[in-house]
């Protein structure tokens, strides 16, 4: 049996998402129901609230994904769901739904690693992406520098030693009362600010492969406290510039050191305009290919889960129905 068409399900954080994707490249539907408005009044994701919202939304979202795809259950060959990392209660909703649907439809269940799914977002839109590839995976929960040597084969070169890049965006935005999530707001405000207005620190830019973003966050807080009249746009643009500079500097150094042919962005922060521009220019200057997945594929979605599920199913076969949610799952490394 060739398992070509995968129903993907994603509920690891605050998006309830389902998608139908054929052969990890052909997106037939991609439905995302965001809980952002529900959590915004608390200034961040409230796990218990997220789980309840997933329970209410999961089946309508799955039905919509199926209906938009134009397929019936007969056309689905396997059901893939994110089983970690993420919020345990949120993950359980997607995993339980996926297992139940797989059993009823009598098709395989595939447990997908959320980080691997973010990496496969790039391949959805550019199936012939050449490897080895340096991927900067930057989300609300993770910041990793990854060398992808072949399909499903990764080396984690470095990771953040404190805050994730997205977490720094969210915390800086919260401190400045800009709302949640912070990344998109800071991105928008930065368009009217001067990125060179304030010289925020670029921690560890030229040494090693790890990252640290708690220093730049504290520097923003200190600067705003000392200069209460400072233009918010200049703070946003200068902070964003500092974060993007570090991410791009490490990516291009890693590409040189490990002989990668391209640079790639993944995860929610990869939607950032300045980071995308800088990564594209760096790649062009160094003779590398740059791949920047569309913004909708950078933030949490289920098309990337279906894509990663397709590759995993081919390599490892179906997952056992005994596989549960694993909130601290790591990227499988070679
Ligand atoms: O990948 P994602 O949707 O969820 C996780 O797996 O964490 O990433 C969410 C993170 C949040 O921290 C959000 O502020 C950030 O991605 N983000 C951005 C932008 N859009 C989302 N950060 C900077 N600029 C953006 N345009
Ligand atoms: Zn994510």
Coordinates of C-alpha atoms and ligand atoms in Angstrom, one line a residue:
X1 CA 0.0 0.0 0.0
X2 CA 1.4 3.4 -0.8
X3 CA 0.5 5.9 1.9
X4 CA 0.4 9.0 -0.1
X5 CA -2.3 11.2 1.4
X6 CA -1.8 12.1 5.0
X7 CA -4.2 13.9 7.4
X8 CA -2.0 16.0 9.8
X9 CA -3.1 17.2 13.2
X10 CA -1.4 19.9 15.3
X11 CA -2.4 20.9 18.8
X12 CA 1.0 21.3 20.7
X13 CA 0.4 24.9 21.8
X14 CA -2.3 27.5 20.9
X15 CA -3.3 26.6 17.4
X16 CA -5.7 23.8 16.6
X17 CA -4.8 22.7 13.1
X18 CA -5.6 20.0 10.5
X19 CA -4.4 19.6 7.0
X20 CA -4.5 17.1 4.1
X21 CA -1.2 16.8 2.2
X22 CA -0.2 14.3 -0.6
X23 CA 3.4 13.0 -0.9
X24 CA 4.6 15.7 1.5
X25 CA 4.4 18.4 -1.2
X26 CA 0.9 18.8 -2.4
X27 CA -1.1 20.7 0.2
X28 CA -4.8 19.9 -0.4
X29 CA -6.0 21.8 2.7
X30 CA -4.4 23.6 5.6
X31 CA -6.8 24.8 8.3
X32 CA -5.6 26.7 11.4
X33 CA -7.8 27.8 14.2
X34 CA -5.8 30.2 16.4
X35 CA -6.5 30.7 20.1
X36 CA -4.5 33.9 20.1
X37 CA -7.5 36.1 21.1
X38 CA -8.4 33.8 23.9
X39 CA -4.9 33.9 25.5
X40 CA -4.1 37.5 24.7
X41 CA -6.0 38.8 27.7
X42 CA -3.7 36.7 30.0
X43 CA -0.5 37.9 28.2
X44 CA 0.5 34.4 27.2
X45 CA -0.8 30.8 26.7
X46 CA -2.7 29.4 29.6
X47 CA -2.2 25.6 29.3
X48 CA -5.6 24.5 30.8
X49 CA -7.5 27.1 28.6
X50 CA -5.6 25.8 25.6
X51 CA -6.5 22.2 26.2
X52 CA -10.2 23.0 26.5
X53 CA -10.2 25.1 23.4
X54 CA -8.5 22.3 21.5
X55 CA -11.2 19.8 22.7
X56 CA -13.9 22.1 21.4
X57 CA -12.3 22.9 18.0
X58 CA -10.5 19.7 17.0
X59 CA -13.3 17.9 15.2
X60 CA -14.7 20.9 13.3
X61 CA -11.2 21.7 12.2
X62 CA -10.5 18.1 11.0
X63 CA -13.9 18.1 9.2
X64 CA -13.1 21.4 7.5
X65 CA -9.6 20.2 6.4
X66 CA -11.2 17.1 4.9
X67 CA -14.0 19.0 3.2
X68 CA -11.6 21.7 1.7
X69 CA -9.4 18.9 0.4
X70 CA -12.3 17.5 -1.6
X71 CA -11.5 14.0 -0.3
X72 CA -13.6 11.7 1.8
X73 CA -12.1 9.4 4.5
X74 CA -11.5 6.8 1.8
X75 CA -8.9 9.1 0.3
X76 CA -6.8 9.3 3.4
X77 CA -4.0 6.8 3.8
X78 CA -2.7 7.7 7.3
X79 CA -3.3 10.1 10.2
X80 CA -0.3 12.0 11.7
X81 CA -0.3 14.1 14.8
X82 CA 2.2 16.1 16.8
X83 CA 3.0 14.1 20.0
X84 CA 5.7 16.5 21.4
X85 CA 7.3 18.7 22.4
X86 CA 4.6 21.1 23.7
X87 CA 2.0 21.4 26.4
X88 CA 1.0 18.0 27.6
X89 CA -2.8 18.6 27.9
X90 CA -2.8 20.3 24.5
X91 CA -0.8 17.5 22.8
X92 CA -3.1 14.8 24.2
X93 CA -6.1 16.3 22.5
X94 CA -4.5 16.0 19.0
X95 CA -2.9 12.6 19.7
X96 CA -6.1 11.1 21.0
X97 CA -8.2 12.5 18.1
X98 CA -5.6 11.1 15.6
X99 CA -5.6 7.6 17.1
X100 CA -9.4 7.5 17.2
X101 CA -9.7 8.6 13.6
X102 CA -7.0 6.2 12.5
X103 CA -8.8 3.3 14.2
X104 CA -12.2 4.2 12.8
X105 CA -10.8 4.7 9.2
X106 CA -8.5 1.7 9.6
X107 CA -5.4 3.5 8.5
X108 CA -2.0 3.9 10.2
X109 CA -1.3 6.4 13.0
X110 CA 2.0 8.4 12.8
X111 CA 3.4 10.2 15.9
X112 CA 5.2 13.3 14.7
X113 CA 7.9 15.4 16.4
X114 CA 6.9 19.1 16.3
X115 CA 10.5 20.3 15.7
X116 CA 10.9 17.9 12.8
X117 CA 7.6 19.2 11.4
X118 CA 8.9 22.7 11.5
X119 CA 11.9 21.6 9.5
X120 CA 9.7 19.9 6.9
X121 CA 7.7 23.1 6.4
X122 CA 10.6 24.1 4.1
X123 CA 10.5 21.0 2.0
X124 CA 6.7 21.3 1.5
X125 CA 7.2 24.3 -0.7
X126 CA 10.7 23.4 -2.1
X127 CA 10.8 19.6 -2.4
X128 CA 14.2 19.7 -4.2
X129 CA 16.0 21.6 -1.5
X130 CA 19.6 20.4 -1.5
X131 CA 21.4 19.2 1.6
X132 CA 23.5 19.6 3.6
X133 CA 21.5 22.5 4.8
X134 CA 21.9 24.8 7.8
X135 CA 18.5 25.4 9.4
X136 CA 17.8 28.1 12.0
X137 CA 14.8 26.8 13.9
X138 CA 13.4 29.7 15.9
X139 CA 10.0 29.5 17.7
X140 CA 8.4 30.5 20.9
X141 CA 9.8 27.4 22.7
X142 CA 13.1 26.6 20.8
X143 CA 16.1 28.2 19.2
X144 CA 18.3 25.7 17.4
X145 CA 21.0 25.7 14.8
X146 CA 20.7 22.5 12.8
X147 CA 22.7 20.8 10.2
X148 CA 20.4 18.7 8.1
X149 CA 22.6 16.2 6.3
X150 CA 19.9 14.1 4.6
X151 CA 16.2 13.4 5.0
X152 CA 15.5 12.7 8.7
X153 CA 19.1 13.1 9.6
X154 CA 20.1 16.1 11.7
X155 CA 22.9 17.4 13.8
X156 CA 22.0 20.0 16.4
X157 CA 25.0 22.3 16.3
X158 CA 23.7 24.7 19.0
X159 CA 20.7 25.9 20.9
X160 CA 19.8 28.7 23.2
X161 CA 21.2 28.5 26.7
X162 CA 18.3 30.6 28.1
X163 CA 15.4 32.3 26.4
X164 CA 14.2 31.1 23.0
X165 CA 14.2 33.8 20.3
X166 CA 10.4 34.0 20.1
X167 CA 10.2 34.1 23.9
X168 CA 12.5 37.1 23.9
X169 CA 10.2 38.8 21.4
X170 CA 7.2 38.0 23.5
X171 CA 8.8 39.1 26.8
X172 CA 10.1 42.4 25.3
X173 CA 6.6 43.1 23.9
X174 CA 4.9 42.3 27.2
X175 CA 7.3 44.7 29.0
X176 CA 6.4 47.4 26.6
X177 CA 2.7 46.7 26.8
X178 CA 2.5 45.8 23.1
X179 CA 0.3 42.7 23.5
X180 CA 0.6 39.0 22.8
X181 CA 2.2 37.4 20.8
X182 CA 5.0 39.9 20.7
X183 CA 6.8 38.9 17.5
X184 CA 4.3 40.1 14.9
X185 CA 3.8 43.5 16.8
X186 CA 7.5 44.1 17.1
X187 CA 7.9 43.2 13.4
X188 CA 5.2 45.7 12.4
X189 CA 6.5 48.6 14.7
X190 CA 10.1 48.1 13.5
X191 CA 9.1 49.1 10.0
X192 CA 8.9 52.7 11.3
X193 CA 11.9 52.6 13.6
X194 CA 15.7 52.9 13.2
X195 CA 17.5 49.6 13.6
X196 CA 20.7 51.5 14.5
X197 CA 19.1 53.8 17.1
X198 CA 20.2 51.7 20.1
X199 CA 23.2 49.3 20.1
X200 CA 21.7 46.3 22.0
X201 CA 24.1 43.4 22.7
X202 CA 24.7 40.6 20.2
X203 CA 25.6 37.9 22.7
X204 CA 27.8 35.0 21.6
X205 CA 27.5 36.2 17.9
X206 CA 31.1 35.2 17.1
X207 CA 31.8 32.3 19.5
X208 CA 30.5 28.8 19.5
X209 CA 27.1 27.6 18.2
X210 CA 24.9 28.3 21.1
X211 CA 22.6 31.4 21.6
X212 CA 21.6 33.6 24.5
X213 CA 18.8 36.0 24.3
X214 CA 18.1 36.9 27.9
X215 CA 20.8 39.6 27.9
X216 CA 19.3 41.5 25.0
X217 CA 15.9 41.3 26.7
X218 CA 17.3 42.7 29.9
X219 CA 19.2 45.4 27.9
X220 CA 15.8 46.5 26.4
X221 CA 14.2 46.7 29.8
X222 CA 17.1 48.7 31.3
X223 CA 17.2 51.1 28.3
X224 CA 13.4 51.8 28.4
X225 CA 13.5 52.4 32.2
X226 CA 16.4 54.8 31.8
X227 CA 14.9 56.6 28.8
X228 CA 11.1 56.6 29.3
X229 CA 10.5 58.9 26.3
X230 CA 12.3 56.7 23.8
X231 CA 10.4 55.9 20.6
X232 CA 8.9 52.4 20.8
X233 CA 9.5 51.9 17.1
X234 CA 13.3 52.5 17.6
X235 CA 13.4 50.1 20.5
X236 CA 11.6 47.5 18.5
X237 CA 13.7 47.9 15.4
X238 CA 17.0 47.9 17.4
X239 CA 16.0 44.8 19.4
X240 CA 14.9 43.0 16.3
X241 CA 18.1 43.9 14.5
X242 CA 20.2 42.5 17.4
X243 CA 18.4 39.2 17.4
X244 CA 18.5 38.8 13.6
X245 CA 22.2 39.7 13.4
X246 CA 23.1 36.9 15.8
X247 CA 20.9 34.3 14.1
X248 CA 22.3 35.2 10.6
X249 CA 25.9 35.4 11.7
X250 CA 25.8 31.9 13.2
X251 CA 24.0 30.4 10.3
X252 CA 26.5 31.7 7.7
X253 CA 29.5 30.7 9.9
X254 CA 28.0 27.2 10.3
X255 CA 27.4 26.9 6.5
X256 CA 31.0 27.7 5.9
X257 CA 32.3 25.4 8.6
X258 CA 30.2 22.4 7.6
X259 CA 30.0 22.9 3.8
X260 CA 26.3 23.5 3.6
X261 CA 24.9 24.6 0.3
X262 CA 22.0 26.5 1.7
X263 CA 20.5 28.4 4.6
X264 CA 16.9 27.8 5.7
X265 CA 14.6 29.3 8.3
X266 CA 11.9 27.5 10.3
X267 CA 9.6 28.2 13.2
X268 CA 7.3 31.1 14.1
X269 CA 10.2 33.7 14.3
X270 CA 11.1 32.8 10.7
X271 CA 8.1 34.9 9.8
X272 CA 10.1 38.0 10.9
X273 CA 10.6 40.4 8.0
X274 CA 14.0 41.7 9.0
X275 CA 15.4 38.2 9.7
X276 CA 14.1 37.0 6.3
X277 CA 15.7 40.0 4.5
X278 CA 19.0 39.5 6.3
X279 CA 19.1 35.8 5.8
X280 CA 18.4 36.2 2.0
X281 CA 21.2 38.9 1.6
X282 CA 23.7 36.8 3.6
X283 CA 23.0 33.7 1.5
X284 CA 23.3 35.8 -1.7
X285 CA 26.6 37.3 -0.5
X286 CA 28.0 33.8 0.3
X287 CA 26.8 32.1 -2.8
X288 CA 24.3 29.9 -0.9
X289 CA 20.7 29.2 -1.6
X290 CA 18.3 30.7 0.9
X291 CA 15.0 29.1 1.7
X292 CA 12.4 31.1 3.6
X293 CA 9.1 29.2 3.9
X294 CA 6.0 31.3 3.4
X295 CA 4.9 32.9 6.7
X296 CA 1.9 30.6 7.1
X297 CA 4.2 27.6 7.0
X298 CA 6.6 29.1 9.5
X299 CA 4.1 29.4 12.3
X300 CA 2.4 26.3 13.8
X301 CA 0.2 24.5 11.2
X302 CA -0.7 20.9 10.3
X303 CA 0.5 20.8 6.7
X304 CA 4.1 20.6 8.1
X305 CA 2.9 17.8 10.5
X306 CA 1.4 15.8 7.6
X307 CA 4.7 16.3 5.6
X308 CA 6.9 15.1 8.4
X309 CA 4.5 12.3 9.0
X310 CA 4.8 11.1 5.4
X311 CA 8.6 11.0 5.6
X312 CA 8.5 9.2 9.0
X313 CA 5.9 6.7 7.8
X314 CA 8.1 5.8 4.8
X315 CA 11.2 5.4 7.0
X316 CA 9.8 3.8 10.2
X317 CA 6.3 2.5 9.4
X318 CA 3.3 3.3 11.5
X319 CA 3.6 4.3 15.2
X320 CA 2.2 2.1 17.9
X321 CA -1.1 3.3 19.4
X322 CA 0.7 3.0 22.7
X323 CA 2.8 6.1 21.8
X324 CA 1.5 9.0 23.9
X325 CA 2.2 12.7 24.3
X326 CA 5.7 13.6 25.3
X327 CA 6.0 17.3 26.3
X328 CA 9.8 17.3 26.3
X329 CA 10.5 15.3 23.2
X330 CA 13.8 16.1 21.5
X331 CA 14.7 16.2 17.8
X332 CA 16.0 12.8 16.9
X333 CA 19.7 13.3 16.0
X334 CA 22.1 11.1 14.0
Ligands
LIG1 O1 6.4 28.1 15.8 P1 5.4 28.9 16.6 O2 4.2 29.3 15.9 O3 5.0 28.2 17.9 C1 5.9 27.5 18.7 O4 6.2 26.3 18.3 O5 6.5 28.1 19.6 O6 6.2 30.3 17.1 C2 5.6 31.2 17.9 C3 6.6 32.3 18.2 C4 6.1 33.4 19.1 O7 7.1 33.7 20.1 C5 5.9 34.6 18.2 O8 6.0 35.9 18.9 C6 6.9 34.4 17.2 O9 6.9 33.0 16.9 N1 6.6 35.1 15.9 C7 7.4 36.1 15.5 C8 6.8 36.6 14.3 N2 5.6 35.9 14.1 C9 5.6 35.0 15.1 N3 8.6 36.6 15.9 C10 9.1 37.7 15.2 N4 8.6 38.2 14.1 C11 7.4 37.7 13.6 N5 6.9 38.2 12.5
LIG2 ZN1 6.0 25.5 16.6

